[in-house]
Amino acid sequence: MGRDSGEAGTTRPHEYRAAEAGPSPPTSTLTEVCGSDSTPEGLRMLLLGALLLLLALPSHGQYTTQGPPLPKGACAGWMAGVPGHPGHNGTPGRDGRDGTPGEKGEKGDPGLVGPKGDTGETGITGIEGPRGFPGVPGRKGEPGESAYVFRSAFSVGLETRVTVPNVPIRFTKIFYNQQNHYDGTTGKFLCNIPGLYYFSYHITVYLKDVKVSLYKNDKALLFTHDQFQDRNVDQASGSVLLYLDKGDQVWLQVYEGENHNGVYADNVHDSTFTGFLLYHNIE
């Protein structure tokens, strides 16, 4: 575009352009320009013009002068000029308009798998689905080891009102003593299973005041006092939780002499002493 545009856009007297019909025969051209003089001088001029015309014509017959045709009778002093140098390249033209979008191409191959992204935030808990059908029952398991249940309990009562102060009260009316951890001959409970125990007592008070203590290994831990009212049967009671080691003993005992020995029992009034294991020591 540069070189051709520069040459085509500049008009010079000695430039040539392509002839559409090809070069004319030399004789007819000279005859048209120089006439048809048949004298020796005319023939010489005719030959000279033909020679100059051959020299001036392009080698391929593609160009001719751009100026107006020479008039007749001017052939004697006429000589064609040498073609000039090609002109400079012109300035680049402006960009053309964008073409129409092409057709959509085929889908490309999948790209490489990218690195794993960070864990997203926990979503909202969905609605609970419907309950499923019951599953198939599993196989029956193997028999396990039998669990040993630790048991230790007693519940006893007083059969007569005869009690002795400052010694263990002998409750000989047995309500429950399957493990035989309570000894009716001594009035004491002997711990065979270490653990936490619950003890309670309910004493009918009659004829005298009552002062009763619950002992553990010769040490009074719980005290109960009730004052007798004339011609009235009263009650005194107490309860406690105790941790016992194996071999510990627990019992009830009247303290401070005979004047406070109003412990009573008959066929319609009972004085009871109860204790049992809550849970054993697993160590």
mmCIF file of C-alpha atoms in Angstrom, residues 36 59 61 81 102 108 116 137 235 240:
data_model
loop_
_atom_site.group_PDB
_atom_site.id
_atom_site.type_symbol
_atom_site.label_atom_id
_atom_site.label_comp_id
_atom_site.label_asym_id
_atom_site.label_seq_id
_atom_site.Cartn_x
_atom_site.Cartn_y
_atom_site.Cartn_z
ATOM 1 C CA SER A 36 4.341 11.061 -43.843
ATOM 2 C CA SER A 59 10.247 -3.323 -21.724
ATOM 3 C CA GLY A 61 4.676 -2.429 -22.702
ATOM 4 C CA GLY A 81 12.683 11.667 -20.058
ATOM 5 C CA GLY A 102 -17.375 -14.800 13.541
ATOM 6 C CA GLY A 108 -12.387 -26.468 24.135
ATOM 7 C CA LYS A 116 -8.682 -27.595 46.517
ATOM 8 C CA PRO A 137 -32.480 -57.291 63.147
ATOM 9 C CA GLN A 235 -41.409 -40.358 118.602
ATOM 10 C CA VAL A 240 -27.593 -40.081 107.890
#
